[in-house]
N, CA, C and O atoms as a DFTB+ gen file, in Angstrom:
260 C
 N C O
     1  1      19.820     -26.020      -9.665
     2  2      18.963     -25.456      -8.640
     3  2      19.623     -24.246      -7.978
     4  3      18.964     -23.234      -7.740
     5  1      20.914     -24.345      -7.681
     6  2      21.631     -23.244      -7.038
     7  2      21.703     -22.035      -7.975
     8  3      21.605     -20.892      -7.528
     9  1      21.872     -22.291      -9.266
    10  2      21.961     -21.211     -10.246
    11  2      20.644     -20.437     -10.331
    12  3      20.654     -19.217     -10.495
    13  1      19.517     -21.134     -10.221
    14  2      18.213     -20.474     -10.281
    15  2      18.008     -19.565      -9.068
    16  3      17.415     -18.493      -9.191
    17  1      18.495     -19.987      -7.896
    18  2      18.380     -19.152      -6.699
    19  2      19.190     -17.872      -6.834
    20  3      18.748     -16.802      -6.416
    21  1      20.381     -17.986      -7.422
    22  2      21.216     -16.798      -7.634
    23  2      20.535     -15.856      -8.620
    24  3      20.526     -14.642      -8.417
    25  1      19.961     -16.416      -9.695
    26  2      19.266     -15.582     -10.676
    27  2      18.078     -14.864     -10.044
    28  3      17.866     -13.678     -10.297
    29  1      17.304     -15.569      -9.228
    30  2      16.159     -14.939      -8.570
    31  2      16.602     -13.838      -7.616
    32  3      15.952     -12.797      -7.525
    33  1      17.692     -14.061      -6.914
    34  2      18.210     -13.038      -6.003
    35  2      18.656     -11.803      -6.774
    36  3      18.354     -10.679      -6.373
    37  1      19.371     -12.003      -7.876
    38  2      19.815     -10.870      -8.694
    39  2      18.632     -10.110      -9.282
    40  3      18.636      -8.880      -9.318
    41  1      17.628     -10.835      -9.740
    42  2      16.450     -10.182     -10.304
    43  2      15.726      -9.380      -9.229
    44  3      15.264      -8.271      -9.498
    45  1      15.620      -9.920      -8.017
    46  2      14.987      -9.176      -6.922
    47  2      15.751      -7.900      -6.599
    48  3      15.146      -6.860      -6.340
    49  1      17.071      -7.977      -6.613
    50  2      17.895      -6.794      -6.349
    51  2      17.703      -5.758      -7.445
    52  3      17.558      -4.570      -7.155
    53  1      17.699      -6.194      -8.704
    54  2      17.524      -5.271      -9.827
    55  2      16.155      -4.608      -9.770
    56  3      16.038      -3.407     -10.012
    57  1      15.124      -5.375      -9.453
    58  2      13.777      -4.808      -9.362
    59  2      13.701      -3.801      -8.217
    60  3      13.075      -2.751      -8.362
    61  1      14.323      -4.103      -7.090
    62  2      14.313      -3.171      -5.952
    63  2      15.028      -1.871      -6.295
    64  3      14.540      -0.786      -5.978
    65  1      16.178      -1.980      -6.938
    66  2      16.919      -0.782      -7.345
    67  2      16.116       0.023      -8.354
    68  3      16.107       1.253      -8.303
    69  1      15.442      -0.661      -9.271
    70  2      14.623       0.028     -10.269
    71  2      13.469       0.780      -9.622
    72  3      13.147       1.896     -10.031
    73  1      12.849       0.182      -8.620
    74  2      11.756       0.870      -7.921
    75  2      12.254       2.114      -7.192
    76  3      11.596       3.154      -7.209
    77  1      13.412       2.005      -6.556
    78  2      13.992       3.163      -5.868
    79  2      14.320       4.263      -6.873
    80  3      14.050       5.438      -6.625
    81  1      14.905       3.876      -8.016
    82  2      15.221       4.853      -9.063
    83  2      13.955       5.523      -9.582
    84  3      13.942       6.730      -9.820
    85  1      12.890       4.742      -9.757
    86  2      11.642       5.283     -10.277
    87  2      11.070       6.335      -9.324
    88  3      10.609       7.388      -9.764
    89  1      11.101       6.051      -8.037
    90  2      10.594       7.009      -7.054
    91  2      11.441       8.279      -7.059
    92  3      10.905       9.386      -7.022
    93  1      12.755       8.120      -7.104
    94  2      13.648       9.284      -7.100
    95  2      13.478      10.126      -8.361
    96  3      13.443      11.354      -8.287
    97  1      13.372       9.477      -9.511
    98  2      13.213      10.218     -10.764
    99  2      11.888      10.965     -10.774
   100  3      11.815      12.098     -11.250
   101  1      10.842      10.337     -10.252
   102  2       9.551      11.018     -10.176
   103  2       9.619      12.262      -9.315
   104  3       9.081      13.307      -9.682
   105  1      10.269      12.158      -8.184
   106  2      10.398      13.319      -7.287
   107  2      11.254      14.417      -7.910
   108  3      10.896      15.593      -7.864
   109  1      12.387      14.026      -8.491
   110  2      13.291      15.023      -9.077
   111  2      12.619      15.746     -10.239
   112  3      12.731      16.966     -10.355
   113  1      11.921      15.006     -11.099
   114  2      11.277      15.669     -12.235
   115  2      10.145      16.586     -11.768
   116  3       9.936      17.647     -12.356
   117  1       9.415      16.197     -10.725
   118  2       8.352      17.063     -10.205
   119  2       8.932      18.323      -9.572
   120  3       8.401      19.417      -9.768
   121  1      10.012      18.180      -8.817
   122  2      10.650      19.351      -8.195
   123  2      11.227      20.277      -9.257
   124  3      11.074      21.495      -9.168
   125  1      11.894      19.703     -10.267
   126  2      12.468      20.522     -11.337
   127  2      11.370      21.236     -12.119
   128  3      11.546      22.381     -12.534
   129  1      10.244      20.568     -12.317
   130  2       9.131      21.187     -13.035
   131  2       8.565      22.357     -12.239
   132  3       8.257      23.404     -12.808
   133  1       8.427      22.185     -10.924
   134  2       7.897      23.267     -10.087
   135  2       8.836      24.471     -10.056
   136  3       8.384      25.616     -10.041
   137  1      10.146      24.209     -10.045
   138  2      11.106      25.313      -9.943
   139  2      11.254      26.067     -11.258
   140  3      11.476      27.278     -11.251
   141  1      11.133      25.364     -12.397
   142  2      11.385      26.017     -13.680
   143  2      10.126      26.256     -14.497
   144  3      10.169      27.004     -15.474
   145  1       9.009      25.645     -14.130
   146  2       7.759      25.723     -14.901
   147  2       7.949      25.270     -16.351
   148  3       7.281      25.771     -17.256
   149  1       8.853      24.331     -16.562
   150  2       9.101      23.778     -17.891
   151  2       8.492      22.379     -17.951
   152  3       8.876      21.492     -17.189
   153  1       7.555      22.195     -18.850
   154  2       6.830      20.934     -18.952
   155  2       7.725      19.788     -19.422
   156  3       7.374      18.620     -19.255
   157  1       8.870      20.112     -20.004
   158  2       9.777      19.074     -20.502
   159  2      10.272      18.169     -19.375
   160  3      10.528      16.987     -19.607
   161  1      10.411      18.696     -18.174
   162  2      10.875      17.878     -17.049
   163  2       9.853      16.807     -16.686
   164  3      10.224      15.670     -16.396
   165  1       8.576      17.160     -16.700
   166  2       7.537      16.179     -16.386
   167  2       7.448      15.144     -17.495
   168  3       7.306      13.952     -17.220
   169  1       7.530      15.586     -18.750
   170  2       7.442      14.642     -19.871
   171  2       8.611      13.671     -19.843
   172  3       8.418      12.467     -20.011
   173  1       9.820      14.177     -19.633
   174  2      10.981      13.281     -19.594
   175  2      10.919      12.356     -18.385
   176  3      11.324      11.197     -18.471
   177  1      10.416      12.857     -17.260
   178  2      10.257      12.010     -16.078
   179  2       9.262      10.888     -16.318
   180  3       9.496       9.749     -15.915
   181  1       8.146      11.207     -16.977
   182  2       7.137      10.181     -17.278
   183  2       7.676       9.131     -18.238
   184  3       7.431       7.938     -18.056
   185  1       8.403       9.562     -19.251
   186  2       8.983       8.607     -20.202
   187  2       9.990       7.705     -19.502
   188  3      10.025       6.501     -19.756
   189  1      10.802       8.273     -18.631
   190  2      11.783       7.478     -17.891
   191  2      11.097       6.484     -16.967
   192  3      11.513       5.329     -16.880
   193  1      10.054       6.919     -16.279
   194  2       9.324       6.026     -15.376
   195  2       8.669       4.895     -16.157
   196  3       8.665       3.752     -15.699
   197  1       8.116       5.195     -17.328
   198  2       7.533       4.139     -18.160
   199  2       8.593       3.137     -18.605
   200  3       8.331       1.935     -18.644
   201  1       9.782       3.619     -18.938
   202  2      10.873       2.718     -19.302
   203  2      11.281       1.821     -18.149
   204  3      11.533       0.632     -18.346
   205  1      11.349       2.372     -16.956
   206  2      11.699       1.576     -15.776
   207  2      10.619       0.539     -15.495
   208  3      10.931      -0.604     -15.163
   209  1       9.346       0.930     -15.625
   210  2       8.261      -0.028     -15.419
   211  2       8.322      -1.169     -16.431
   212  3       8.050      -2.320     -16.092
   213  1       8.678      -0.849     -17.671
   214  2       8.816      -1.888     -18.688
   215  2       9.955      -2.841     -18.333
   216  3       9.822      -4.053     -18.500
   217  1      11.069      -2.304     -17.847
   218  2      12.180      -3.162     -17.432
   219  2      11.792      -4.040     -16.250
   220  3      12.168      -5.211     -16.204
   221  1      11.049      -3.493     -15.299
   222  2      10.579      -4.294     -14.164
   223  2       9.680      -5.419     -14.658
   224  3       9.767      -6.549     -14.176
   225  1       8.817      -5.108     -15.618
   226  2       7.944      -6.134     -16.196
   227  2       8.765      -7.244     -16.853
   228  3       8.482      -8.426     -16.661
   229  1       9.778      -6.861     -17.624
   230  2      10.606      -7.871     -18.295
   231  2      11.365      -8.726     -17.289
   232  3      11.448      -9.943     -17.456
   233  1      11.917      -8.114     -16.250
   234  2      12.631      -8.894     -15.237
   235  2      11.680      -9.795     -14.456
   236  3      12.059     -10.897     -14.059
   237  1      10.453      -9.341     -14.233
   238  2       9.477     -10.186     -13.542
   239  2       9.101     -11.394     -14.388
   240  3       8.918     -12.490     -13.859
   241  1       8.986     -11.200     -15.690
   242  2       8.704     -12.333     -16.582
   243  2       9.868     -13.305     -16.589
   244  3       9.666     -14.519     -16.608
   245  1      11.090     -12.777     -16.574
   246  2      12.276     -13.631     -16.554
   247  2      12.332     -14.427     -15.259
   248  3      12.749     -15.585     -15.255
   249  1      11.916     -13.813     -14.170
   250  2      11.931     -14.482     -12.872
   251  2      10.925     -15.630     -12.826
   252  3      11.185     -16.657     -12.198
   253  1       9.781     -15.462     -13.487
   254  2       8.742     -16.487     -13.430
   255  2       9.060     -17.702     -14.292
   256  3       8.402     -18.735     -14.168
   257  1      10.051     -17.595     -15.157
   258  2      10.416     -18.740     -16.011
   259  2      11.211     -19.761     -15.254
   260  3      11.599     -20.784     -15.817
């Protein structure tokens, strides 16, 4: 029982950090795109955000088990 509580706490921390990273990456890629007018920054930002969302999904599934 104690081990499950520690796992849930770690998963919550990882999900919170991932959400913060996702917001920061979205802002940085949008700012870089505006400054350079290079579409590659938006594309790489979107791919990174999708990867983070997938990781959040996997950690949420792990938490529900």
